[in-house]
CSV table of C-alpha atoms in Angstrom, one decimal:
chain,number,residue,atom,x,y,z
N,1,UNK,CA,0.0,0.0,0.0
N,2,UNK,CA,1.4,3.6,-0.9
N,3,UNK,CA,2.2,6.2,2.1
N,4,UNK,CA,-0.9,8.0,3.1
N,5,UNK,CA,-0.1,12.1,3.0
N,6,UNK,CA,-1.4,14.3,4.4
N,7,UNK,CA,-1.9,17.2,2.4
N,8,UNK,CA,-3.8,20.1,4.7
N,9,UNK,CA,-6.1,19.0,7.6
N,10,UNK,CA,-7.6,21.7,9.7
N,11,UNK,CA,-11.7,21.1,11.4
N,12,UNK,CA,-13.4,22.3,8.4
N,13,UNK,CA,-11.8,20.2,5.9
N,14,UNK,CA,-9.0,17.7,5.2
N,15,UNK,CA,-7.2,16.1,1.6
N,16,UNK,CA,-5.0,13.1,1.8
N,17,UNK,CA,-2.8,11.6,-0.7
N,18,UNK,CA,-2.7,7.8,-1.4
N,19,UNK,CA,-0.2,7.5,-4.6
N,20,UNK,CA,-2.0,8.7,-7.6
N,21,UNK,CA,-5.5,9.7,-5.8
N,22,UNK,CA,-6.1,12.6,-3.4
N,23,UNK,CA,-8.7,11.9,-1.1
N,24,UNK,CA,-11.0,14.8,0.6
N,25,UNK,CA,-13.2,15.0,3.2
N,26,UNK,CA,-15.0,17.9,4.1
N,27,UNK,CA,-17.9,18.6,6.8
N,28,UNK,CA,-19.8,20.9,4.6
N,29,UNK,CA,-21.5,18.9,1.8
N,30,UNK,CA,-22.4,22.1,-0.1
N,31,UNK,CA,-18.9,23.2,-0.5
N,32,UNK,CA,-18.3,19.5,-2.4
N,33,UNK,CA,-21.5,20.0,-4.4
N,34,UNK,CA,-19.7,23.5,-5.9
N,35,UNK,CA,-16.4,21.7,-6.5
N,36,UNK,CA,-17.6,18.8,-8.3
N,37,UNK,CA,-20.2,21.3,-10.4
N,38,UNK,CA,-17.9,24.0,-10.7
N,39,UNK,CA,-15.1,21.9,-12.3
N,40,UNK,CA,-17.4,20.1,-14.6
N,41,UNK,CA,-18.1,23.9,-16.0
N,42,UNK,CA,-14.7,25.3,-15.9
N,43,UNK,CA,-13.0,25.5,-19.7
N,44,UNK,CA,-9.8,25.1,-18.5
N,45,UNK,CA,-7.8,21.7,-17.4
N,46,UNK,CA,-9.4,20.0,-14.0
N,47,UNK,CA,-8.6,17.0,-11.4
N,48,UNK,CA,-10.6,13.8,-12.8
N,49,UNK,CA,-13.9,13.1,-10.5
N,50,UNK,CA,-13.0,8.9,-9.8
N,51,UNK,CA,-15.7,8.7,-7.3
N,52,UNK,CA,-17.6,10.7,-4.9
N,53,UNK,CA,-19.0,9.0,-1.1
N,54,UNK,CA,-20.2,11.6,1.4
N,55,UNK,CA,-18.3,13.5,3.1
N,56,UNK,CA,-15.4,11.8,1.0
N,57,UNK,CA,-14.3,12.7,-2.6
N,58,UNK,CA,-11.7,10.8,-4.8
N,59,UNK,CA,-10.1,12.7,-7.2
N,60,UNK,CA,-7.1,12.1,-9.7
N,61,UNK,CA,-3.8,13.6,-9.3
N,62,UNK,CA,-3.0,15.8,-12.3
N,63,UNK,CA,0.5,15.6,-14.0
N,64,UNK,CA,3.3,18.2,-13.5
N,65,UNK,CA,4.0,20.2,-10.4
N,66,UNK,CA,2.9,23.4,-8.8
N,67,UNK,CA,4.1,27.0,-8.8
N,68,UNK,CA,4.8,27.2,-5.8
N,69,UNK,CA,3.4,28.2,-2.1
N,70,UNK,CA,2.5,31.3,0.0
N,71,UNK,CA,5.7,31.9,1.7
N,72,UNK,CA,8.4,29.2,-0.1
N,73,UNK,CA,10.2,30.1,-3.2
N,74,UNK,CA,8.3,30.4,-6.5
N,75,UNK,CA,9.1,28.0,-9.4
N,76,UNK,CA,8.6,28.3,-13.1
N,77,UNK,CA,9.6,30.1,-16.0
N,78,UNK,CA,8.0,33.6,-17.3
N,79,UNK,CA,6.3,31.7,-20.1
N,80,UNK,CA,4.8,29.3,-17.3
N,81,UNK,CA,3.4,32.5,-15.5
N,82,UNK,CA,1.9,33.7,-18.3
N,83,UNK,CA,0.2,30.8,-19.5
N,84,UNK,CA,-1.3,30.6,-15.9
N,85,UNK,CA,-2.7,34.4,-16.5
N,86,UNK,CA,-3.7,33.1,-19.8
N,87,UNK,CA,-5.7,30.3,-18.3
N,88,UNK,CA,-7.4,32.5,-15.3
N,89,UNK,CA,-8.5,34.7,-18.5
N,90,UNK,CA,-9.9,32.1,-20.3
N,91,UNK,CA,-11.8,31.2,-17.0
N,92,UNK,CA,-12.9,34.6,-16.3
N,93,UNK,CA,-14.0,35.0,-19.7
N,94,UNK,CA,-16.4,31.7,-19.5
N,95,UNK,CA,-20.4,31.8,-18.9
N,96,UNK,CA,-20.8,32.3,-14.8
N,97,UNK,CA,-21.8,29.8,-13.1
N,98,UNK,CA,-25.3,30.5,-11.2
N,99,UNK,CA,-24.2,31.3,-7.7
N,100,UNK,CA,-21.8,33.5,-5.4
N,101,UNK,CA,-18.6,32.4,-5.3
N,102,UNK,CA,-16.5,33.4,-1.9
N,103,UNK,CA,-15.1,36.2,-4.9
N,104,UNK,CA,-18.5,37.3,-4.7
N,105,UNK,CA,-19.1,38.5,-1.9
N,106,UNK,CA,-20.9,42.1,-1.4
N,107,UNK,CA,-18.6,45.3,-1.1
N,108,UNK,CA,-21.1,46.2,2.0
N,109,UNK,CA,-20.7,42.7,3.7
N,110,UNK,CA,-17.5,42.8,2.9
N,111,UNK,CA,-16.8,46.0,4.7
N,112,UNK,CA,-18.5,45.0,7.5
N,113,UNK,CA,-16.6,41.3,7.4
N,114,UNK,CA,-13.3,43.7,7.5
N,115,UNK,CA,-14.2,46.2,9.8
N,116,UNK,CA,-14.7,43.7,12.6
N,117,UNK,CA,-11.1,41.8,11.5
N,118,UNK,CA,-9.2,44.7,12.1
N,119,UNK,CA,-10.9,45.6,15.0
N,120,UNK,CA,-10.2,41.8,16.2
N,121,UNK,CA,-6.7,42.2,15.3
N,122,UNK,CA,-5.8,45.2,17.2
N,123,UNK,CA,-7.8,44.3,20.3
N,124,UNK,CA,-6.3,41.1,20.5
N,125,UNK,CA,-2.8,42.6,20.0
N,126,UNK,CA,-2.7,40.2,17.3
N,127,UNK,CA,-1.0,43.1,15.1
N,128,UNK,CA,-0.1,46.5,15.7
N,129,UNK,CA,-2.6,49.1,15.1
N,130,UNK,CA,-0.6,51.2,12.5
N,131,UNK,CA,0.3,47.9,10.5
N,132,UNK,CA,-4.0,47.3,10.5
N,133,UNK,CA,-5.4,50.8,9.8
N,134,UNK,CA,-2.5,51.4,6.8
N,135,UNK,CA,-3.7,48.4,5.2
N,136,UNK,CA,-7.4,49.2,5.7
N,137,UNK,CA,-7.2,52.2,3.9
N,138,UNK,CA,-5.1,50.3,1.0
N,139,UNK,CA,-7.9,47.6,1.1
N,140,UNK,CA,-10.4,50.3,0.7
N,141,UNK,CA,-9.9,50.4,-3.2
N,142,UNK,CA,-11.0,47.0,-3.2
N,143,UNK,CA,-14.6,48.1,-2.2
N,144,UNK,CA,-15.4,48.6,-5.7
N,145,UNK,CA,-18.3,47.9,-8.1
N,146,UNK,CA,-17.2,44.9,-10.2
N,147,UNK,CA,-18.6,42.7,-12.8
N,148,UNK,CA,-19.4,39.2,-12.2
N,149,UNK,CA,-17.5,36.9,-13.7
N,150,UNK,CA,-16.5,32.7,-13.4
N,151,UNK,CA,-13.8,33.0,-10.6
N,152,UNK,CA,-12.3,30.2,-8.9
N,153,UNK,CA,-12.3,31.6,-5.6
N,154,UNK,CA,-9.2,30.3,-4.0
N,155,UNK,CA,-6.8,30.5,-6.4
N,156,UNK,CA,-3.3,30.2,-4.5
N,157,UNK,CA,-0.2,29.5,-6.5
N,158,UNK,CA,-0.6,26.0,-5.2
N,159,UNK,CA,-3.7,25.0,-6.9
N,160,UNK,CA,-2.2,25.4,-10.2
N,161,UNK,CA,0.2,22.8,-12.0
N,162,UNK,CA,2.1,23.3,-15.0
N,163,UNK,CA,4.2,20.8,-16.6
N,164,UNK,CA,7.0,23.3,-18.5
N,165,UNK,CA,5.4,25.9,-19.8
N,166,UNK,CA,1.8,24.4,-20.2
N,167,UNK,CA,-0.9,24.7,-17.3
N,168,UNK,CA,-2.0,21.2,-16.7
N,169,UNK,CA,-4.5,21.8,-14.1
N,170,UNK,CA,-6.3,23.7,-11.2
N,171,UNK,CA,-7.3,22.0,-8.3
N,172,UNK,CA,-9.7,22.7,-5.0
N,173,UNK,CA,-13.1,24.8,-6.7
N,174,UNK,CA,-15.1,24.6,-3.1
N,175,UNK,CA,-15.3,28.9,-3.2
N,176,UNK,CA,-15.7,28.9,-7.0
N,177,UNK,CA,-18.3,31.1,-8.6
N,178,UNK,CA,-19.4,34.5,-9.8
N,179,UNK,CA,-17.1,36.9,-8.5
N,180,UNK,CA,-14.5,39.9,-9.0
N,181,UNK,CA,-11.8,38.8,-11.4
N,182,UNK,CA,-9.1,40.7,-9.6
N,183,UNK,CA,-9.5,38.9,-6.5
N,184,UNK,CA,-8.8,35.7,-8.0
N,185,UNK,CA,-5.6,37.4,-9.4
N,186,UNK,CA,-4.7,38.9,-6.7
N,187,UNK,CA,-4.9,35.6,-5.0
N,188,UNK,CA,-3.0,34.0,-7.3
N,189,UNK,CA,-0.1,36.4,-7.1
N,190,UNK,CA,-0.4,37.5,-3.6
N,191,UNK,CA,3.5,37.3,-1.8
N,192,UNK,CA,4.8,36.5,-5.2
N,193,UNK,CA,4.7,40.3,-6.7
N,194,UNK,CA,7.9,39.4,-8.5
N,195,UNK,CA,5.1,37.5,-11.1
N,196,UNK,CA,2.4,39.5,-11.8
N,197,UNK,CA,3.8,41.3,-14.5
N,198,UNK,CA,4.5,38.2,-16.3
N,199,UNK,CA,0.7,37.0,-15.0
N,200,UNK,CA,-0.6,40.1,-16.7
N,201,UNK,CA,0.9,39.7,-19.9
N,202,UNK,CA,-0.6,35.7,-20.2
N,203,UNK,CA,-3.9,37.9,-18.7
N,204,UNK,CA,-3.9,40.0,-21.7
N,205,UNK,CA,-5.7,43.7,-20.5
N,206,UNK,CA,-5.4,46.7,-18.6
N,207,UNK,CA,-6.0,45.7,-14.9
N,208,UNK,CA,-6.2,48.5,-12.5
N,209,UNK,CA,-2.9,47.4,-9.8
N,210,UNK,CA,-3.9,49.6,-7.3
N,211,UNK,CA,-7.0,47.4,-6.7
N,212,UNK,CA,-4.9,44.2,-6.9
N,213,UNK,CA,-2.7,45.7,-4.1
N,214,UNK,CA,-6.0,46.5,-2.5
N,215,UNK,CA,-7.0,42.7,-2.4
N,216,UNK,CA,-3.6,41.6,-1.3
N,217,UNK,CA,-4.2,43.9,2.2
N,218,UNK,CA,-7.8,42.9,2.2
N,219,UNK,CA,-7.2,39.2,1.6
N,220,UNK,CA,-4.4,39.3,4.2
N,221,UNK,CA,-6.5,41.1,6.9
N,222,UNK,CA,-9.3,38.5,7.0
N,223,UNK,CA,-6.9,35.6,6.9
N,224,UNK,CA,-4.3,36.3,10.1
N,225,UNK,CA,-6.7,35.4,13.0
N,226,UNK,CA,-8.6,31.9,11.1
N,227,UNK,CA,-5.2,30.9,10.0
N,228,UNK,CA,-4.1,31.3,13.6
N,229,UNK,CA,-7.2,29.3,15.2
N,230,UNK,CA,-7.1,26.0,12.8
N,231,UNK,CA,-2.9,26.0,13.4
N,232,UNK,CA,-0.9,27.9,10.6
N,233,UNK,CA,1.1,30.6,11.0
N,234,UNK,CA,0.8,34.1,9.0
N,235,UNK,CA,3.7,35.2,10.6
N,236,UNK,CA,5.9,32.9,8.6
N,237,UNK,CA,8.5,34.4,6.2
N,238,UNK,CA,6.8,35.4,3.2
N,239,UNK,CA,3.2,35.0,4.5
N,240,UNK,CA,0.3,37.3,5.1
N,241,UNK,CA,2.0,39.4,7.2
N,242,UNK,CA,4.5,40.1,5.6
N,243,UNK,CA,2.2,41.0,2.6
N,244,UNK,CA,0.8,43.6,4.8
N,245,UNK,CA,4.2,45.0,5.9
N,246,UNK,CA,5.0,45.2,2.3
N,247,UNK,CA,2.3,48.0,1.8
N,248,UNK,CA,3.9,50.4,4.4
């Protein structure tokens, strides 16, 4: 039998690895029922479905190797960057899938969603107060009106594989759905600003940065204290925090 992984595991959710198949289990059923829907819709390479048991989900493991991780070094070439701006265009450009993705959120329950992190941050002397109301004001541009379009929803560096200089796959579509566009890229590039240029270029149009750095603040701010209670650490080099430092 091949080495079991484990690949994240937190209370919401875990994935496993057994040789060729990643195995997830998650406690929310509905979050599944948008992965395995969303990827069927998506026009651009996804895991293969091999069987699907509440709460568990079998899915294939997709060839090539990721970009990299929040934090560790990045890998690829230019062209590989590109192609992955090229494929989150193609994506954003496909027919919306019918519900809110976590990109979708509304700008005033976002706000509000924000407001009380910061406020959670400071009281808790989680982070110091300058660090959080400097990056709420950047994050403010965020709070925008936008156009819906397909976005993926959590679209780290590590949920896309390339083999060379082709994207082979995107993985983990439980927050996919209709939502800004520059959140997902934002995602995608957030603690790897050395890339976005070359994500840009693959993206192929104008994309206003100052609401991309917007999201990287915003993004940040709502992740330090959950990332803290289910056991990672934003305060790793590279990580969310030192995103928001980055901004001063």
């Amino acid at each position: 039998m091949d080495e079991v992984e484990v690949v994240v595991a937190h209370s919401e959710r875990a994935t496993l690895r057994v040789g060729d198949v990643f195995l997830k289990v998650d406690a929310d059923q509905a979050r599944t029922d948008v992965e395995v829907e969303a990827m069927s819709l998506a026009p651009v390479p996804t895991p293969e479905v091999l069987w699907r048991r509440p709460p568990a989900l079998a899915i294939a493991a997709l060839p090539g190797t990721t970009l990299g991780r929040l934090g560790g070094p990045s890998a690829g070439s230019s062209a590989a960057w590109a192609a992955a701006g090229a494929a989150i265009r193609t994506l954003h450009d496909a027919p919306a899938p019918p519900w809110p993705g976590r990109a979708g959120r509304s700008t005033v329950a976002l706000a509000a969603e924000l407001d009380a992190a910061c406020a959670s941050l400071v009281t808790n002397g989680l982070l110091p107060a300058d660090l959080v109301t400097h990056n709420r004001r950047v994050a403010e541009a965020a709070l925008r009106p936008w156009t819906p379009v397909f976005t993926h929803g959590d679209l780290q560096i590590a949920h896309v594989f390339v083999d060379g200089d082709e994207v082979t796959g995107i993985i983990d579509w439980s927050e996919a759905g209709q939502g800004d566009a520059l959140y997902d890229l934002a995602t995608f590039t957030l603690g790897h600003e050395e890339h976005l240029d070359d994500v840009l270029a693959g993206y192929g149009t104008d994309i206003d940065l100052g609401v991309i750095r917007a999201w990287w603040s915003l993004r940040s701010l709502l992740a330090v204290r959950w990332l803290i209670e289910h056991g990672f650490d934003p305060f790793a080099p590279g990580c969310e925090v030192d995103v928001l430092r980055s901004r001063m």
